[in-house]
Amino acid sequence: VPQIFSTDQIVIDDFKYFVQLVTPIKDTITETIEYYKVRIAREKSDSETKITVV
């Protein structure tokens, strides 16, 4: 039983390390997606404003 536990612990530690590694990348991707969402929304509203003005 201790052997299985130690193997599990190694897996858990590996997973924690993996999460620490991936989290900054995930945050960057999320920020990038949000940035483009805002940009697309702004461009949409700009073009709609132009249409309204014309």
PDB file of C-alpha atoms in Angstrom:
ATOM      1  CA  VAL A   1       0.000   0.000   0.000  1.00  0.00           C
ATOM      2  CA  PRO A   2       2.746   2.582   0.825  1.00  0.00           C
ATOM      3  CA  GLN A   3       4.284   1.854  -2.585  1.00  0.00           C
ATOM      4  CA  ILE A   4       1.014   2.727  -4.371  1.00  0.00           C
ATOM      5  CA  PHE A   5       0.702   5.860  -2.227  1.00  0.00           C
ATOM      6  CA  SER A   6       4.242   6.997  -3.104  1.00  0.00           C
ATOM      7  CA  THR A   7       3.505   6.453  -6.817  1.00  0.00           C
ATOM      8  CA  ASP A   8       0.305   8.514  -6.437  1.00  0.00           C
ATOM      9  CA  GLN A   9       2.291  11.219  -4.681  1.00  0.00           C
ATOM     10  CA  ILE A  10       4.746  11.386  -7.592  1.00  0.00           C
ATOM     11  CA  VAL A  11       1.818  11.710 -10.018  1.00  0.00           C
ATOM     12  CA  ILE A  12       0.277  14.442  -7.864  1.00  0.00           C
ATOM     13  CA  ASP A  13       3.596  16.339  -7.694  1.00  0.00           C
ATOM     14  CA  ASP A  14       4.013  16.005 -11.469  1.00  0.00           C
ATOM     15  CA  PHE A  15       0.481  17.304 -11.960  1.00  0.00           C
ATOM     16  CA  LYS A  16       1.092  20.277  -9.626  1.00  0.00           C
ATOM     17  CA  TYR A  17       4.248  21.091 -11.573  1.00  0.00           C
ATOM     18  CA  PHE A  18       2.344  20.775 -14.855  1.00  0.00           C
ATOM     19  CA  VAL A  19      -0.401  23.102 -13.582  1.00  0.00           C
ATOM     20  CA  GLN A  20       2.194  25.678 -12.468  1.00  0.00           C
ATOM     21  CA  LEU A  21       3.755  25.446 -15.918  1.00  0.00           C
ATOM     22  CA  VAL A  22       0.485  25.771 -17.857  1.00  0.00           C
ATOM     23  CA  THR A  23      -1.326  28.385 -15.732  1.00  0.00           C
ATOM     24  CA  PRO A  24       0.636  31.443 -17.028  1.00  0.00           C
ATOM     25  CA  ILE A  25       0.107  30.233 -20.611  1.00  0.00           C
ATOM     26  CA  LYS A  26      -3.639  29.782 -19.972  1.00  0.00           C
ATOM     27  CA  ASP A  27      -3.855  33.291 -18.483  1.00  0.00           C
ATOM     28  CA  THR A  28      -2.066  34.736 -21.520  1.00  0.00           C
ATOM     29  CA  ILE A  29      -4.434  32.922 -23.892  1.00  0.00           C
ATOM     30  CA  THR A  30      -7.467  34.147 -21.917  1.00  0.00           C
ATOM     31  CA  GLU A  31      -6.157  37.743 -21.979  1.00  0.00           C
ATOM     32  CA  THR A  32      -5.501  37.469 -25.724  1.00  0.00           C
ATOM     33  CA  ILE A  33      -9.025  36.172 -26.369  1.00  0.00           C
ATOM     34  CA  GLU A  34     -10.526  38.958 -24.231  1.00  0.00           C
ATOM     35  CA  TYR A  35      -8.406  41.553 -26.068  1.00  0.00           C
ATOM     36  CA  TYR A  36      -9.620  40.366 -29.468  1.00  0.00           C
ATOM     37  CA  LYS A  37     -13.242  40.167 -28.252  1.00  0.00           C
ATOM     38  CA  VAL A  38     -13.029  43.826 -27.185  1.00  0.00           C
ATOM     39  CA  ARG A  39     -11.302  44.777 -30.439  1.00  0.00           C
ATOM     40  CA  ILE A  40     -13.909  42.994 -32.582  1.00  0.00           C
ATOM     41  CA  ALA A  41     -16.734  44.539 -30.555  1.00  0.00           C
ATOM     42  CA  ARG A  42     -15.147  47.996 -30.966  1.00  0.00           C
ATOM     43  CA  GLU A  43     -14.707  47.533 -34.724  1.00  0.00           C
ATOM     44  CA  LYS A  44     -18.318  46.341 -34.998  1.00  0.00           C
ATOM     45  CA  SER A  45     -19.631  49.352 -33.081  1.00  0.00           C
ATOM     46  CA  ASP A  46     -17.388  51.686 -35.139  1.00  0.00           C
ATOM     47  CA  SER A  47     -18.733  50.304 -38.419  1.00  0.00           C
ATOM     48  CA  GLU A  48     -22.296  50.444 -37.076  1.00  0.00           C
ATOM     49  CA  THR A  49     -21.723  54.071 -36.036  1.00  0.00           C
ATOM     50  CA  LYS A  50     -20.435  54.886 -39.535  1.00  0.00           C
ATOM     51  CA  ILE A  51     -23.486  53.257 -41.083  1.00  0.00           C
ATOM     52  CA  THR A  52     -25.752  55.201 -38.701  1.00  0.00           C
ATOM     53  CA  VAL A  53     -23.956  58.480 -39.527  1.00  0.00           C
ATOM     54  CA  VAL A  54     -24.262  57.796 -43.286  1.00  0.00           C
TER      55      VAL A  54
END
